[in-house]
mmCIF file of C-alpha atoms in Angstrom:
data_model
loop_
_atom_site.group_PDB
_atom_site.id
_atom_site.type_symbol
_atom_site.label_atom_id
_atom_site.label_comp_id
_atom_site.label_asym_id
_atom_site.label_seq_id
_atom_site.Cartn_x
_atom_site.Cartn_y
_atom_site.Cartn_z
ATOM 1 C CA MET A 1 37.964 12.500 -1.550
ATOM 2 C CA LEU A 2 34.889 10.784 -2.925
ATOM 3 C CA ALA A 3 32.976 12.773 -5.533
ATOM 4 C CA ILE A 4 29.328 11.872 -6.088
ATOM 5 C CA LEU A 5 28.325 12.840 -9.619
ATOM 6 C CA LEU A 6 24.726 14.038 -9.732
ATOM 7 C CA LEU A 7 23.333 13.353 -13.197
ATOM 8 C CA PRO A 8 19.870 14.827 -13.844
ATOM 9 C CA GLU A 9 17.169 12.650 -12.264
ATOM 10 C CA PHE A 10 19.713 10.687 -10.207
ATOM 11 C CA SER A 11 18.853 8.135 -7.519
ATOM 12 C CA GLU A 12 18.863 10.033 -4.245
ATOM 13 C CA LEU A 13 18.883 6.713 -2.379
ATOM 14 C CA GLU A 14 22.201 5.733 -3.951
ATOM 15 C CA ALA A 15 23.689 9.211 -3.500
ATOM 16 C CA ALA A 16 22.638 9.244 0.159
ATOM 17 C CA LEU A 17 24.099 5.746 0.692
ATOM 18 C CA ALA A 18 27.438 6.922 -0.705
ATOM 19 C CA LEU A 19 27.447 10.020 1.498
ATOM 20 C CA GLU A 20 26.581 7.994 4.590
ATOM 21 C CA ALA A 21 29.169 5.313 3.778
ATOM 22 C CA ALA A 22 31.845 7.993 3.362
ATOM 23 C CA ARG A 23 30.828 9.552 6.678
ATOM 24 C CA ARG A 24 31.074 6.208 8.473
ATOM 25 C CA LEU A 25 34.452 5.537 6.845
ATOM 26 C CA GLU A 26 35.539 9.038 7.915
ATOM 27 C CA TYR A 27 36.360 9.719 4.291
ATOM 28 C CA PRO A 28 35.671 13.186 2.857
ATOM 29 C CA ALA A 29 32.922 13.295 0.230
ATOM 30 C CA TYR A 30 31.126 15.898 -1.829
ATOM 31 C CA THR A 31 28.478 16.117 -4.513
ATOM 32 C CA VAL A 32 29.297 17.566 -7.921
ATOM 33 C CA ALA A 33 27.165 18.482 -10.928
ATOM 34 C CA LYS A 34 27.298 20.481 -14.121
ATOM 35 C CA GLY A 35 26.219 23.622 -12.288
ATOM 36 C CA ARG A 36 25.525 24.781 -8.736
ATOM 37 C CA LYS A 37 21.783 25.127 -9.211
ATOM 38 C CA GLY A 38 19.516 22.390 -7.897
ATOM 39 C CA THR A 39 19.698 18.994 -9.584
ATOM 40 C CA PRO A 40 16.397 17.073 -9.724
ATOM 41 C CA ALA A 41 16.375 13.516 -8.397
ATOM 42 C CA LEU A 42 14.245 10.486 -9.340
ATOM 43 C CA ALA A 43 11.922 10.634 -6.341
ATOM 44 C CA GLY A 44 11.221 14.342 -6.771
ATOM 45 C CA SER A 45 13.718 15.949 -4.414
ATOM 46 C CA VAL A 46 16.147 18.595 -5.621
ATOM 47 C CA TRP A 47 19.762 18.588 -4.423
ATOM 48 C CA THR A 48 22.147 21.509 -4.558
ATOM 49 C CA PRO A 49 25.596 20.090 -5.331
ATOM 50 C CA THR A 50 28.571 21.060 -3.220
ATOM 51 C CA TYR A 51 30.550 21.950 -6.363
ATOM 52 C CA ALA A 52 30.059 22.637 -10.043
ATOM 53 C CA PHE A 53 32.541 20.896 -12.357
ATOM 54 C CA PRO A 54 35.090 23.701 -12.700
ATOM 55 C CA ALA A 55 35.398 24.281 -8.938
ATOM 56 C CA ALA A 56 35.444 20.663 -7.698
ATOM 57 C CA PRO A 57 38.634 19.457 -6.008
ATOM 58 C CA PRO A 58 40.230 16.431 -7.690
ATOM 59 C CA PRO A 59 38.663 13.260 -6.257
ATOM 60 C CA ARG A 60 40.383 9.941 -5.546
ATOM 61 C CA ALA A 61 37.128 8.085 -6.198
ATOM 62 C CA LEU A 62 33.993 8.808 -8.216
ATOM 63 C CA PHE A 63 30.532 7.522 -7.403
ATOM 64 C CA ILE A 64 27.875 7.699 -10.136
ATOM 65 C CA PRO A 65 24.364 6.948 -8.867
ATOM 66 C CA GLY A 66 21.869 5.539 -11.310
ATOM 67 C CA ALA A 67 19.697 8.050 -13.167
ATOM 68 C CA ARG A 68 16.703 8.182 -15.494
ATOM 69 C CA ARG A 69 18.665 8.401 -18.777
ATOM 70 C CA PRO A 70 22.373 8.241 -17.878
ATOM 71 C CA GLY A 71 23.569 7.496 -21.412
ATOM 72 C CA ARG A 72 22.103 10.759 -22.639
ATOM 73 C CA MET A 73 24.456 12.758 -20.397
ATOM 74 C CA ALA A 74 27.408 11.171 -22.204
ATOM 75 C CA GLN A 75 26.425 13.327 -25.192
ATOM 76 C CA ASP A 76 26.976 16.522 -23.202
ATOM 77 C CA PRO A 77 30.516 17.887 -23.728
ATOM 78 C CA THR A 78 30.559 19.342 -20.202
ATOM 79 C CA TYR A 79 30.175 15.891 -18.610
ATOM 80 C CA LEU A 80 32.749 14.439 -20.998
ATOM 81 C CA ALA A 81 35.272 17.178 -20.176
ATOM 82 C CA PHE A 82 34.785 16.660 -16.427
ATOM 83 C CA LEU A 83 35.289 12.911 -16.696
ATOM 84 C CA GLU A 84 38.321 13.331 -18.939
ATOM 85 C CA GLU A 85 39.876 15.809 -16.521
ATOM 86 C CA ILE A 86 39.610 13.573 -13.440
ATOM 87 C CA TRP A 87 39.849 10.046 -14.920
ATOM 88 C CA GLU A 88 43.608 9.445 -14.625
ATOM 89 C CA GLY A 89 43.704 10.522 -10.975
ATOM 90 C CA LEU A 90 40.873 8.199 -9.903
ATOM 91 C CA GLU A 91 41.571 5.081 -7.868
ATOM 92 C CA ALA A 92 38.005 3.827 -8.150
ATOM 93 C CA VAL A 93 34.747 4.508 -9.973
ATOM 94 C CA PHE A 94 31.501 3.112 -8.516
ATOM 95 C CA LEU A 95 28.421 2.607 -10.696
ATOM 96 C CA GLY A 96 24.841 2.676 -9.436
ATOM 97 C CA PHE A 97 21.937 0.615 -10.803
ATOM 98 C CA ASN A 98 22.233 1.850 -14.407
ATOM 99 C CA ALA A 99 25.202 4.250 -14.399
ATOM 100 C CA HIS A 100 26.985 1.601 -16.507
ATOM 101 C CA LEU A 101 25.166 3.094 -19.495
ATOM 102 C CA PHE A 102 26.840 6.471 -18.939
ATOM 103 C CA LEU A 103 30.319 4.947 -18.754
ATOM 104 C CA ALA A 104 29.593 2.699 -21.771
ATOM 105 C CA GLU A 105 28.577 5.736 -23.839
ATOM 106 C CA VAL A 106 31.826 7.554 -23.006
ATOM 107 C CA GLY A 107 33.862 4.437 -23.814
ATOM 108 C CA ARG A 108 35.224 3.810 -20.310
ATOM 109 C CA LEU A 109 33.191 0.780 -19.192
ATOM 110 C CA PRO A 110 35.321 -2.385 -18.889
ATOM 111 C CA THR A 111 34.277 -5.424 -20.912
ATOM 112 C CA ARG A 112 33.333 -7.502 -17.827
ATOM 113 C CA VAL A 113 30.613 -6.105 -15.553
ATOM 114 C CA VAL A 114 27.693 -6.976 -13.322
ATOM 115 C CA ALA A 115 24.429 -5.138 -13.816
ATOM 116 C CA PRO A 116 20.755 -5.569 -12.937
ATOM 117 C CA GLY A 117 18.006 -6.797 -15.282
ATOM 118 C CA GLU A 118 17.401 -4.585 -18.292
ATOM 119 C CA VAL A 119 20.782 -2.865 -17.928
ATOM 120 C CA ALA A 120 22.506 -6.276 -18.105
ATOM 121 C CA ARG A 121 20.531 -7.205 -21.220
ATOM 122 C CA SER A 122 21.348 -3.888 -22.894
ATOM 123 C CA LEU A 123 25.057 -4.243 -22.103
ATOM 124 C CA ALA A 124 25.105 -7.864 -23.311
ATOM 125 C CA ARG A 125 23.585 -6.727 -26.642
ATOM 126 C CA GLN A 126 26.444 -4.222 -26.906
ATOM 127 C CA GLY A 127 29.030 -6.984 -26.434
ATOM 128 C CA TYR A 128 29.823 -6.616 -22.737
ATOM 129 C CA GLN A 129 30.336 -9.757 -20.646
ATOM 130 C CA VAL A 130 27.787 -9.595 -17.835
ATOM 131 C CA GLY A 131 28.589 -11.750 -14.828
ATOM 132 C CA GLU A 132 26.941 -12.783 -11.590
ATOM 133 C CA GLY A 133 27.294 -11.229 -8.155
ATOM 134 C CA SER A 134 26.418 -7.959 -6.489
ATOM 135 C CA PHE A 135 29.542 -6.126 -7.675
ATOM 136 C CA HIS A 136 32.588 -6.677 -9.858
ATOM 137 C CA ARG A 137 35.847 -4.749 -10.032
ATOM 138 C CA GLU A 138 37.646 -4.479 -13.347
ATOM 139 C CA ALA A 139 40.666 -2.142 -13.243
ATOM 140 C CA LYS A 140 39.353 0.904 -11.354
ATOM 141 C CA VAL A 141 35.664 0.420 -12.178
ATOM 142 C CA TYR A 142 33.277 -1.201 -9.709
ATOM 143 C CA SER A 143 30.123 -2.202 -11.559
ATOM 144 C CA THR A 144 27.265 -3.062 -9.206
ATOM 145 C CA LEU A 145 23.625 -4.053 -9.081
ATOM 146 C CA GLY A 146 22.989 -0.704 -7.391
ATOM 147 C CA GLY A 147 21.291 -0.055 -4.065
ATOM 148 C CA LEU A 148 22.918 -1.803 -1.119
ATOM 149 C CA ALA A 149 25.407 -3.567 -3.422
ATOM 150 C CA LEU A 150 27.122 -0.174 -3.610
ATOM 151 C CA LEU A 151 27.976 -0.462 0.084
ATOM 152 C CA GLN A 152 29.678 -3.803 -0.551
ATOM 153 C CA ALA A 153 31.745 -2.279 -3.372
ATOM 154 C CA LEU A 154 32.717 0.739 -1.242
ATOM 155 C CA ALA A 155 33.668 -1.572 1.643
ATOM 156 C CA ASP A 156 35.799 -3.669 -0.713
ATOM 157 C CA TRP A 157 37.652 -0.572 -1.925
ATOM 158 C CA ALA A 158 38.105 0.874 1.577
ATOM 159 C CA GLN A 159 38.961 -2.579 2.983
ATOM 160 C CA LYS A 160 36.665 -1.847 5.924
ATOM 161 C CA VAL A 161 33.217 -3.021 6.945
ATOM 162 C CA ILE A 162 30.519 -0.372 6.605
ATOM 163 C CA GLU A 163 27.766 -0.803 9.168
ATOM 164 C CA LEU A 164 24.582 1.209 8.776
#
């Protein structure tokens, strides 16, 4: 299963891309958030997650869309507990346009990544090695430039072409 973690003010474009990619791969997917109430997105929509943290089935992969202030959520013990609980069982973790900042704050971002613009500069200042390309896999973490680069990372993991 692919879990899509909805941080507050997440990118609905990236979340929708992940859901559609999973559908086309015939791979089960669900959204998950801190609670079951609506989670606001960047463009103003509100999504009701499929599961709240305690009720979510264990995923094989985690997709974290970019969000307005992803690093701030790393200070919330509920998000930390969820990530800690599922981390060992994950085969892959996919990062949206700035979700790197969330994983960096919780100490799980690999040292080599790809990231867009300001995110890349911020990570470089923190000592991360920022490379070129649309995505990079280091251990189980796929860092990406976000947007359509997420489809390339998902296709690499699934070893199948994803046509939209």
